[in-house]
Coordinates of C-alpha atoms in Angstrom, one line a residue:
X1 CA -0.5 92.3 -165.2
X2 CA -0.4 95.3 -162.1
X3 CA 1.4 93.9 -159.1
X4 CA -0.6 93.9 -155.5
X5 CA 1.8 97.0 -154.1
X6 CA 1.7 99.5 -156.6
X7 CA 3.7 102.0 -154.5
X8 CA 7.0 101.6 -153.1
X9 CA 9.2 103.5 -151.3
X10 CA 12.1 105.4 -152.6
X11 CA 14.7 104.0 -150.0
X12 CA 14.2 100.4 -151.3
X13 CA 17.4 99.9 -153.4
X14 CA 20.5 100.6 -153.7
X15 CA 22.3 102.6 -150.6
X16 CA 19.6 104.3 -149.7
X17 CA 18.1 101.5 -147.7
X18 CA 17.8 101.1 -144.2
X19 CA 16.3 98.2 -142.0
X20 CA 15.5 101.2 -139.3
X21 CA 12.9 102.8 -141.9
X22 CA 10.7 99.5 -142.6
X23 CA 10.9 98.0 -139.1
X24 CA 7.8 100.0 -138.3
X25 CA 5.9 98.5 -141.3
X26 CA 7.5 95.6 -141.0
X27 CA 6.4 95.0 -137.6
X28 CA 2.7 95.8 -138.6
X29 CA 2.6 93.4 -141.4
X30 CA 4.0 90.7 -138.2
X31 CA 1.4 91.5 -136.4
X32 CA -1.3 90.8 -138.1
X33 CA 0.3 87.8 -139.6
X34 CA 0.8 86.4 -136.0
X35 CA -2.9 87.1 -135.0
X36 CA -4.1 85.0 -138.0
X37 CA -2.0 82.1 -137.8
X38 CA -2.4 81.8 -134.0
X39 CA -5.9 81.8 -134.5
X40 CA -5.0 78.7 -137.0
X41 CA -3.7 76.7 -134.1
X42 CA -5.3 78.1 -131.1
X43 CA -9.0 76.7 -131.3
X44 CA -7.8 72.7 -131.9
X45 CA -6.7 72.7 -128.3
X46 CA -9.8 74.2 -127.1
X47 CA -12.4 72.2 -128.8
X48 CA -12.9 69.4 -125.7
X49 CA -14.1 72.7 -123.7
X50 CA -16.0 74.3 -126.2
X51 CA -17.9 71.0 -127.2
X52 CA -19.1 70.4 -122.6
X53 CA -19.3 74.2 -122.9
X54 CA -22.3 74.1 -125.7
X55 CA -23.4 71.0 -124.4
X56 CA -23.3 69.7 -128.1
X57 CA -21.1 66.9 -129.8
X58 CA -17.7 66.9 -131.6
X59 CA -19.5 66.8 -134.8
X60 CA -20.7 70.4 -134.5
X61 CA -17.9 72.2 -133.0
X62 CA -15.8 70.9 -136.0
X63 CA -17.4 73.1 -138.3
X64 CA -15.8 76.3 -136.1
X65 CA -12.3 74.5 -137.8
X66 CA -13.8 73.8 -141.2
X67 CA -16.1 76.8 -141.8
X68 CA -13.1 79.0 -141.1
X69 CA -10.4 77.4 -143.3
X70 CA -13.4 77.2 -146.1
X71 CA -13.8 80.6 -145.8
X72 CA -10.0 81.4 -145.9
X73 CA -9.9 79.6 -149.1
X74 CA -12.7 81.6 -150.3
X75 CA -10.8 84.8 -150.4
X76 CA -7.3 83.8 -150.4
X77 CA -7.5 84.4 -154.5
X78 CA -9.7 87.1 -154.6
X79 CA -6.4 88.9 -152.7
X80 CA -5.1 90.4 -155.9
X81 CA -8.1 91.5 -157.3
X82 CA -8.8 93.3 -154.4
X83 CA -5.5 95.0 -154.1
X84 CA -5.2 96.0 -157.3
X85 CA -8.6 97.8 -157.0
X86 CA -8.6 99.4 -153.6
X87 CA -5.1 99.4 -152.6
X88 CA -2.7 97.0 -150.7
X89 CA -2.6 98.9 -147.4
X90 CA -6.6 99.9 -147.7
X91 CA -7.0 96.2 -148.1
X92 CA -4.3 94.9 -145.5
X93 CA -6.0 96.8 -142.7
X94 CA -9.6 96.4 -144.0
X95 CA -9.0 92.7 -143.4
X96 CA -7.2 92.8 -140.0
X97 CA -10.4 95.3 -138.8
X98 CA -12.7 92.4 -140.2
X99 CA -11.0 89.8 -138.3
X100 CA -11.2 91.4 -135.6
X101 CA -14.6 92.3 -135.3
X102 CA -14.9 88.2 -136.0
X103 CA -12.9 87.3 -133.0
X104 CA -14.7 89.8 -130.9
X105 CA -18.3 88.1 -131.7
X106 CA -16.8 84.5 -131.8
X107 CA -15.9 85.4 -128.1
X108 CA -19.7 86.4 -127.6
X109 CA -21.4 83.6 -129.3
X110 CA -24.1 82.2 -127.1
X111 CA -24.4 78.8 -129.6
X112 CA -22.6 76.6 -131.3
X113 CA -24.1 78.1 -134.8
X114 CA -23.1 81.5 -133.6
X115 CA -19.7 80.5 -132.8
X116 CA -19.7 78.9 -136.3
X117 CA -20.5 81.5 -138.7
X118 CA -18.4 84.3 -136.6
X119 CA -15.8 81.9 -137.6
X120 CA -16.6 82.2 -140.6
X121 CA -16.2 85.9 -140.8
X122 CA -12.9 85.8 -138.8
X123 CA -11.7 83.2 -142.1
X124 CA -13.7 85.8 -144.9
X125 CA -10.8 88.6 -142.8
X126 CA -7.8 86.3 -142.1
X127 CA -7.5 84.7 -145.6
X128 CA -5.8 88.0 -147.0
X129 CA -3.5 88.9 -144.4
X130 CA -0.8 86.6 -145.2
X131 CA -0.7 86.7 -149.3
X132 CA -1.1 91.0 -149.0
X133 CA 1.6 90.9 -146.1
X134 CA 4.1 89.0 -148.4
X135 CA 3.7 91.1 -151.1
X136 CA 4.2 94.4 -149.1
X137 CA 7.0 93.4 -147.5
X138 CA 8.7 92.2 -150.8
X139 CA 7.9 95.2 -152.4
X140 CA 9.9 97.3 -149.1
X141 CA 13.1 95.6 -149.5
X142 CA 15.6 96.0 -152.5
X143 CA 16.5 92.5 -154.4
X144 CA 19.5 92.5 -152.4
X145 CA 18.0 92.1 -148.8
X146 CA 14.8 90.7 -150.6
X147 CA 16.3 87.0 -148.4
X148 CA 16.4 88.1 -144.8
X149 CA 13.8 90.6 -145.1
X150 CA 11.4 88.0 -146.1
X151 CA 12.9 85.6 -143.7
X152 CA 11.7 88.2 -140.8
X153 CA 8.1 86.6 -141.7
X154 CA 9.4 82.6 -140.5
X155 CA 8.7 84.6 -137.2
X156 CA 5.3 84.3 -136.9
X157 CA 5.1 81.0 -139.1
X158 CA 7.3 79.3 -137.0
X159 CA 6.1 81.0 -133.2
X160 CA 2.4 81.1 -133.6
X161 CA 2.4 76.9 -134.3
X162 CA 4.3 76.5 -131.7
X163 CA 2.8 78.5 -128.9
X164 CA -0.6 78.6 -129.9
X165 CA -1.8 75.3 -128.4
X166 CA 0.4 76.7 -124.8
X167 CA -1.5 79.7 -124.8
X168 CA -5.1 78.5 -126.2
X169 CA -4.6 76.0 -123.1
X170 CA -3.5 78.8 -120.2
X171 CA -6.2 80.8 -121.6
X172 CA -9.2 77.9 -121.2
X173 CA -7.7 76.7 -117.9
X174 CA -7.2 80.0 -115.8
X175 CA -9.3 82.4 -117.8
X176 CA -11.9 81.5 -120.3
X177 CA -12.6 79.9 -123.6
X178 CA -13.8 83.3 -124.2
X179 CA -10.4 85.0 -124.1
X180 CA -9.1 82.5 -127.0
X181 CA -10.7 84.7 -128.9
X182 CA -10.7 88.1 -127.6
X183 CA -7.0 88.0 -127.4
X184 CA -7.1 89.3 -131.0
X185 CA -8.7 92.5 -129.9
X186 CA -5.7 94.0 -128.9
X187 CA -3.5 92.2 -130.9
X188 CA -5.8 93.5 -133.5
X189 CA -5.5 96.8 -132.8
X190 CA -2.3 97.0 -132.3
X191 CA -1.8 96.1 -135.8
X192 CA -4.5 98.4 -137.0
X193 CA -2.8 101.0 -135.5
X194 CA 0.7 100.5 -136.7
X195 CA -0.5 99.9 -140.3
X196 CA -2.2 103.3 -140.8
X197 CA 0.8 104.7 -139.5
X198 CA 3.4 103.3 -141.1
X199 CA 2.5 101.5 -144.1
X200 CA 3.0 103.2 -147.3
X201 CA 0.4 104.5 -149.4
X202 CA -0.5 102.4 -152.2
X203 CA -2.3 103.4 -156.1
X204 CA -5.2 101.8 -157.0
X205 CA -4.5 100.1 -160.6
X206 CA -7.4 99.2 -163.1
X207 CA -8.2 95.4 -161.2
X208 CA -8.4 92.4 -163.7
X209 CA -11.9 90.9 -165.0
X210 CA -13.1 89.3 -161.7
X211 CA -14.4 85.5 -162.6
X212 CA -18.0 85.9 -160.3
X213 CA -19.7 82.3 -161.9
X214 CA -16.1 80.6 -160.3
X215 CA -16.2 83.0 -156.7
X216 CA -19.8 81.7 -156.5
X217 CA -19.4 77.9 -157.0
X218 CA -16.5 77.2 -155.5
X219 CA -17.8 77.9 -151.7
X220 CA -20.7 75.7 -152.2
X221 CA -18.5 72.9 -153.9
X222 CA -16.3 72.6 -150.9
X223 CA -18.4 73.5 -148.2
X224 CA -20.9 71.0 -149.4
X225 CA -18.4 68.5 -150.1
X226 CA -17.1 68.6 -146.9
X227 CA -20.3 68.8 -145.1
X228 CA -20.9 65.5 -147.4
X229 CA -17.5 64.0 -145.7
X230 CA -18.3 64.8 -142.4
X231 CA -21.7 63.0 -142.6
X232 CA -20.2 60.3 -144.2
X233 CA -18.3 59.7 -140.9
X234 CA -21.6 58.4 -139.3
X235 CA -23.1 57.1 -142.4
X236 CA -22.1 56.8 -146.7
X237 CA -26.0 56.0 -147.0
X238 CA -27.5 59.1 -145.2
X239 CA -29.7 61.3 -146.8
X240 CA -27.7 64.0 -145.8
X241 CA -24.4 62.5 -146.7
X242 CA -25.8 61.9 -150.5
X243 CA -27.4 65.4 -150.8
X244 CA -24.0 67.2 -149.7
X245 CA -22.0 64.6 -152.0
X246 CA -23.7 65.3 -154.9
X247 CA -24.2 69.0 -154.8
X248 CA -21.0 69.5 -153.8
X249 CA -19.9 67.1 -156.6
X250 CA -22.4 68.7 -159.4
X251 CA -20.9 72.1 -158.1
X252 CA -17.2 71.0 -158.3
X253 CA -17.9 70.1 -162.2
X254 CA -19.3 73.3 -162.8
X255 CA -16.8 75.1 -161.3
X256 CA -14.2 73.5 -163.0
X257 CA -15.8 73.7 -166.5
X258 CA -16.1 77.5 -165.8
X259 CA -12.5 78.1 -164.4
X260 CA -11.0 76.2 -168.0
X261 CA -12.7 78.3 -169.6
X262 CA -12.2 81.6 -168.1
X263 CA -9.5 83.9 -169.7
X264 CA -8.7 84.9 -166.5
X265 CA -10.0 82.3 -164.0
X266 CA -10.7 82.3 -160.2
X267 CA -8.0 79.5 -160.2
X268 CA -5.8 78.6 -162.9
X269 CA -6.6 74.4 -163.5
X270 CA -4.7 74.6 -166.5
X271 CA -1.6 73.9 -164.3
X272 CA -2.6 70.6 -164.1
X273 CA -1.8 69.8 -168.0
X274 CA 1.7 69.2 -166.1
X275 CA 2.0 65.0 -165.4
X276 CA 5.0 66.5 -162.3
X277 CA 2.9 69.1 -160.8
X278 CA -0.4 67.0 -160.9
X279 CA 1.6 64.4 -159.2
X280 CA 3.2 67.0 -156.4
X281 CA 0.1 68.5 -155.6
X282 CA -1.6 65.3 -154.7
X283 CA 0.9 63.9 -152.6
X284 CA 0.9 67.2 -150.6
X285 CA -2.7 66.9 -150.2
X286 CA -2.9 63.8 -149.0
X287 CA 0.0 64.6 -146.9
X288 CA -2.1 67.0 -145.8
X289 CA -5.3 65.4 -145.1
X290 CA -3.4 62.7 -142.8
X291 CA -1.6 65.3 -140.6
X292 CA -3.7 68.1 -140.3
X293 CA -6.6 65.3 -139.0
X294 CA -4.2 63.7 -137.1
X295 CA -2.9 66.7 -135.1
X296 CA -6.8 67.9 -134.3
X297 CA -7.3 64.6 -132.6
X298 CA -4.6 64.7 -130.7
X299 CA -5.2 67.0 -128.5
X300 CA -8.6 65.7 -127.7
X301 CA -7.4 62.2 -127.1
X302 CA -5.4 64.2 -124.3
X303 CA -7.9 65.8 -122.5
X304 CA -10.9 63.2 -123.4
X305 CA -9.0 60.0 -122.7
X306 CA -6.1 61.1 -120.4
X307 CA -7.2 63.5 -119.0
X308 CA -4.5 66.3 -119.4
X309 CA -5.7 70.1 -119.0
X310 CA -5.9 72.0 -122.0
X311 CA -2.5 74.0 -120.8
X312 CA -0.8 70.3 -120.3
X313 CA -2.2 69.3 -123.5
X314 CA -0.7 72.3 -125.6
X315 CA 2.4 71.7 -124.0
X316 CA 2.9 68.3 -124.9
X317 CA 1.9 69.3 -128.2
X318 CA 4.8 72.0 -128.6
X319 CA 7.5 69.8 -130.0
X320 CA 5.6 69.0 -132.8
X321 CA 6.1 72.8 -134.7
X322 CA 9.6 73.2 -132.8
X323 CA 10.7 69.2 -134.6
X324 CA 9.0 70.6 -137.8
X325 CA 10.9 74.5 -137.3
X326 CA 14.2 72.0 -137.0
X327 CA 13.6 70.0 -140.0
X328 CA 12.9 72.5 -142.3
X329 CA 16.1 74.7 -142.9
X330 CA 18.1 70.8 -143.2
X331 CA 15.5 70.2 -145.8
X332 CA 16.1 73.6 -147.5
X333 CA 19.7 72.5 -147.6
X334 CA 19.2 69.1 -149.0
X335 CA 16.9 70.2 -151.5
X336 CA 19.0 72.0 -153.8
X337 CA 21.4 68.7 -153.9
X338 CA 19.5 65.7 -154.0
X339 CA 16.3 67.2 -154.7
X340 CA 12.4 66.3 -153.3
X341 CA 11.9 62.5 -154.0
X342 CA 14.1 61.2 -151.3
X343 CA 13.2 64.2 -148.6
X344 CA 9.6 63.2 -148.9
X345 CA 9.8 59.6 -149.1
X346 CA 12.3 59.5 -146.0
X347 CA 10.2 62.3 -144.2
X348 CA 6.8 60.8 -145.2
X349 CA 8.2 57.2 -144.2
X350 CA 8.7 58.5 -140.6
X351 CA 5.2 60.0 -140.4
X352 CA 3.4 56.8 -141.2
X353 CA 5.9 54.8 -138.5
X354 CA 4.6 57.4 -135.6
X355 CA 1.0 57.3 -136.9
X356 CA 0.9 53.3 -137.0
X357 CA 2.5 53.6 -133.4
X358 CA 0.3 55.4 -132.2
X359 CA -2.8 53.5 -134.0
X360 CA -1.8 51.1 -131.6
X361 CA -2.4 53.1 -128.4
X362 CA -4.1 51.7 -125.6
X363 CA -4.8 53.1 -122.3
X364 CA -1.7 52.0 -120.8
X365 CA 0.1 53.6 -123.4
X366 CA 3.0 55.7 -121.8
X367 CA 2.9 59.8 -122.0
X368 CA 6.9 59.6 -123.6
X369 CA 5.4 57.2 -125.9
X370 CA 3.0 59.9 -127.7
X371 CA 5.1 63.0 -127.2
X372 CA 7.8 60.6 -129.3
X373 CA 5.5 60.0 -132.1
X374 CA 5.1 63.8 -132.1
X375 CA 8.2 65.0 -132.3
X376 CA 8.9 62.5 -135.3
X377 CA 5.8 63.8 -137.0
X378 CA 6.8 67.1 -136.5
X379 CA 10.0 66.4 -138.3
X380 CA 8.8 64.3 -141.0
X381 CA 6.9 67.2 -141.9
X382 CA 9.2 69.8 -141.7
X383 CA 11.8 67.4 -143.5
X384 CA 9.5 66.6 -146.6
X385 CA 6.9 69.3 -146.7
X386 CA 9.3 72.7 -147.6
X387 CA 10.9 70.7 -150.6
X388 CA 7.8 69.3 -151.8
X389 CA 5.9 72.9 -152.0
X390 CA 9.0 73.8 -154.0
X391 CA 9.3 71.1 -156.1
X392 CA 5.2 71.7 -156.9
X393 CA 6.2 75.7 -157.9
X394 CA 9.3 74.1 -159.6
X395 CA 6.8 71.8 -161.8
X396 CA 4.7 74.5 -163.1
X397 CA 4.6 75.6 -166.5
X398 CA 6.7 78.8 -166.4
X399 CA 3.9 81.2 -167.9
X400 CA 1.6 79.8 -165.1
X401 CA 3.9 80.0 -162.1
X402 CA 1.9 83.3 -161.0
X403 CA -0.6 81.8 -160.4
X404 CA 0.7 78.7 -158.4
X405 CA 0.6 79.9 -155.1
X406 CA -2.8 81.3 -154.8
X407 CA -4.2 78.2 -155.9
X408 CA -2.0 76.1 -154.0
X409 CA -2.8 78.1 -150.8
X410 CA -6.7 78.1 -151.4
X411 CA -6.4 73.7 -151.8
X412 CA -4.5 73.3 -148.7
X413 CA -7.0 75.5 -146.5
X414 CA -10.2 73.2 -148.8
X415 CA -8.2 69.9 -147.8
X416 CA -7.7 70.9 -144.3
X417 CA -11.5 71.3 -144.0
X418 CA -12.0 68.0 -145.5
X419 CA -9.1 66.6 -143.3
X420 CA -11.0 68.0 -139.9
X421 CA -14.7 67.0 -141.6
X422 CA -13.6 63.6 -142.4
X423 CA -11.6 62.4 -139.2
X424 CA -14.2 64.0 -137.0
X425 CA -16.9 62.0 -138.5
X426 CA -14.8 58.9 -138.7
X427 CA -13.8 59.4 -134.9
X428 CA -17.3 59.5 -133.9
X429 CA -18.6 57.1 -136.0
X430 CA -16.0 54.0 -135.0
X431 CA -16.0 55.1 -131.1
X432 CA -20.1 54.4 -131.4
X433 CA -19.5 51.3 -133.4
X434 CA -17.2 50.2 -130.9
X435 CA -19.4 50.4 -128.2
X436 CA -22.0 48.8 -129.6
X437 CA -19.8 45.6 -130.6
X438 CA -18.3 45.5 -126.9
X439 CA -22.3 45.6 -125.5
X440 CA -23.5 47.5 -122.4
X441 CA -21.4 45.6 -119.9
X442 CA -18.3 47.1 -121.3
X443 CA -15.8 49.2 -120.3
X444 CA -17.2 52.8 -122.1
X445 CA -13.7 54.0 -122.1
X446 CA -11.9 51.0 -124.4
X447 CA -14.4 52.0 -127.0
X448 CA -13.5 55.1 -126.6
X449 CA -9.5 54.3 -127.6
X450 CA -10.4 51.7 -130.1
X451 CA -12.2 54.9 -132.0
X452 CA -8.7 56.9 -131.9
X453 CA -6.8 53.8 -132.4
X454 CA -8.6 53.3 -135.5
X455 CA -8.6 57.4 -136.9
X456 CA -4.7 57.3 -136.2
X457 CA -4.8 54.1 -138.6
X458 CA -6.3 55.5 -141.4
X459 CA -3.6 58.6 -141.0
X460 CA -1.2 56.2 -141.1
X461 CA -2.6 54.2 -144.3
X462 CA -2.7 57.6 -146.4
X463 CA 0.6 58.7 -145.1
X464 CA 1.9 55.4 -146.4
X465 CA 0.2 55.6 -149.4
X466 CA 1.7 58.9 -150.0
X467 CA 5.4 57.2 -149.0
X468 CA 4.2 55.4 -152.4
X469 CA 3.4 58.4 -154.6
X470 CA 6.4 59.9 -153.4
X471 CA 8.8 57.4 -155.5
X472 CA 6.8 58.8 -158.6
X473 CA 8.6 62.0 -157.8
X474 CA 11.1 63.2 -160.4
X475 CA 12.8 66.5 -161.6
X476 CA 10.3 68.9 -163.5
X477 CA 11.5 68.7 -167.1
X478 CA 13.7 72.1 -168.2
X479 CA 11.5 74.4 -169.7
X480 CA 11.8 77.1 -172.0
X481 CA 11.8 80.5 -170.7
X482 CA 8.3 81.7 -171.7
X483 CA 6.8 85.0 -170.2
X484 CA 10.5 85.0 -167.9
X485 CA 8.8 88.2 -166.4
X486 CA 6.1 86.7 -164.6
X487 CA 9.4 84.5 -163.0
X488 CA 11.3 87.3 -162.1
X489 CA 8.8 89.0 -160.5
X490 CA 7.7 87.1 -157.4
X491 CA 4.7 89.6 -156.2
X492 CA 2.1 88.1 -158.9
X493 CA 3.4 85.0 -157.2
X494 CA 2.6 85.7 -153.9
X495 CA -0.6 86.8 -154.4
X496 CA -1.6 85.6 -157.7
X497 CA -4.9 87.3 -159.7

């Protein structure tokens, strides 16, 4: 099996290295790793504008969240394939020019179905950037510095979280919701620039059999099955909730069937003959699903219900990713001692005690009260989530392990779609039921919480039964050093074929 970077640099091991030489490349491979996860976080907070500025509902804009991480799920395992044919750097910088040229037109979209499918090309460039980037920069430093090189990219996963929803709210309030988007341009170049100067070259190696039937079926599987989810909001009996169900479902089977199979599959599903990693990967996902939905309605509870600006509402979201940038290098710690079971069930146990708080919430409920529940969700996650994505690598079966991550990284962005699909839908669906049970002479706006009070409950009931799962949890059986290489040799890992 070829590795993604096929050429690196002479001054990588041993004495000859220097940090001086890779800052440059090092700082391009930042770069475009910040633009693409700020992206991530910076259109939640400015979804209350862009639904009064299309004049449409929530329903609609969703899809600018849910078509992008679909289509960053699309690519994200086609990275290796791709690399290995044309070349990491060609590749790197093909995809930050692509996502550029997406946030360019995203900022010119005249409709809401504009704005949706240039998100959709900004996900088809941003999926790569972060599995290619990885692998680059592992390749530049020698196994001795191989630790704090790589942990130069918690930079932009730990600052782009937490800023994004500050700047995505200055930006809407005092500029445009326009400029969300063309911020990238610059940014953009920037790292366009400093990649063709500084990155090394990279061979093109004969690429692996590419698995078209799976790179076809998958899309329409999950797009439909969330489009499914999303209708199923309003109604489980709709026409249109049924169609996207069942071809989405019909799809899913087929894709499957293809992928166990394939000699060399899309995404490796054999993984899941493991009882520990089947049982880790679903907890994370419905981890997932809960707090991914719960921290896109958040910010429009703020500015639809109290009324915050878009800048006050990123603000009060910041101490979510700063409590989840605390809890993490604790849980790092922890996890080599006492291992994931009691990290997630104590981290997943706070999660579901701010989420049934705040199912509660009225409109008397206090600002500190919500910023509270925040901060503990923040750290719940950052406590539980880093040990349980390595106690899912850690459950593997050795001679799959390089292909983990690039199936585990294409899920989360498919559940994330489903999480935003499904609460959306749910939201709008129990705010209109709401109303109509109160009758006309109600107050419009107690509707209106009694919908969020309702969406935060069912976050809270699938956090708590993922608090559940998490006792199931137990230390991967030892296994027998099979195919040690593909262990040793974390780049497949990263990007995975």
């Amino acid at each position: 099996m070829s590795t993604p970077m096929q050429t690196e640099p002479e001054t990588a091991g041993g004495d000859g290295f220097s940090l001086k030489a890779i800052l440059p490349p090092l700082m391009a491979i930042i770069v475009g790793m910040i633009m693409v996860i700020l992206d991530s976080t910076i259109v939640n907070n400015a979804i209350p504008k862009l639904v009064d500025y299309f004049d449409t509902d929530l329903k609609t804009i969703q899809w600018t969240v849910t078509g992008y991480t679909l289509a960053l799920s699309a690519v994200i395992p086609l990275a290796g394939w791709m690399t290995d044919k044309f070349g990491s750097k060609q590749i790197f910088m093909t995809t930050i020019a692509l996502f550029t040229i997406g946030s360019v037109l995203c900022g010119i979209a005249q409709t809401p179905e504009q704005l949706i499918i240039y998100r959709i090309i900004q996900g088809l460039g941003g999926g790569m950037v972060g599995p290619i980037g990885m692998a680059m920069v592992f390749k530049l430093a020698p196994p001795e510095r191989r630790g704090s090189i790589m942990g130069l990219l918690g930079i932009p996963l730990l600052v782009a979280p937490a800023f994004g929803p500050v700047l995505s709210g200055w930006l809407v309030d005092s500029v445009s919701w326009h400029w969300i988007f063309f911020i990238n341009l610059p940014i953009g170049i920037i790292a366009f620039i400093l990649g063709y100067k500084y990155l090394p070259k990279s061979d093109r190696h004969a690429a692996p059999h590419l698995d078209i039937v799976g790179m076809c079926l998958a899309p329409v599987a999950f797009s439909m099955l969330a489009y499914g989810v999303s209708e199923g909001g309003t109604s489980w009996s709709s026409a249109s909730t049924i169609t996207g169900l069942t071809v989405g479902g019909i799809a899913l089977i087929l894709f499957i069937f293809v992928e166990l199979r394939q000699k060399q599959p899309l995404l490796e599903l054999k993984v899941f003959k493991s009882s520990d990693f089947t049982r880790s990967i679903i907890l994370t996902w419905v981890v997932q699903l809960a707090l991914f939905g719960a921290m896109l309605i958040v910010p429009l509870y703020l500015q639809g219900v109290m009324h915050y600006t878009a800048l006050e509402a990123g603000l009060i979201l910041m101490p979510y990713a700063l409590c989840a940038a605390l809890g993490m290098p604790i849980s790092g710690r922890l996890f080599d001692k006492i291992g994931a079971r009691p990290l997630a069930f104590a981290g997943f146990t706070v999660v579901s005690v701010a989420l049934y708080v705040l199912s509660g919430i009225s409109v008397d409920t206090q600002l500190w009260v919500i910023i509270l529940c925040i901060c503990t969700m923040g750290l719940g996650m950052g406590f539980s989530m880093m040990p349980l994505n390595t106690h899912v690598l850690n459950a593997a079966p050795r001679r799959l392990v390089s292909r983990v991550t690039p199936l585990t990284t294409a899920a989360q962005q498919v559940v994330v779609s489903f999480a935003v699909a499904g609460l959306t839908g749910y939201l709008t669906s129990q705010i209109a039921a709401h109303a109509a049970s109160e009758g006309a002479d109600a107050n419009p706006l107690s509707a209106v919480v009694a919908g969020y009070g309702d969406t935060f409950f069912l976050s809270a009931c699938l956090v708590t039964a993922a608090v559940a799962l998490s006792l199931l949890l137990r230390r991967p059986k030892p296994q027998t050093e099979e195919r040690v290489a593909d262990v040793d040799n974390p780049d497949p890992a990263i990007m995975g074929h």
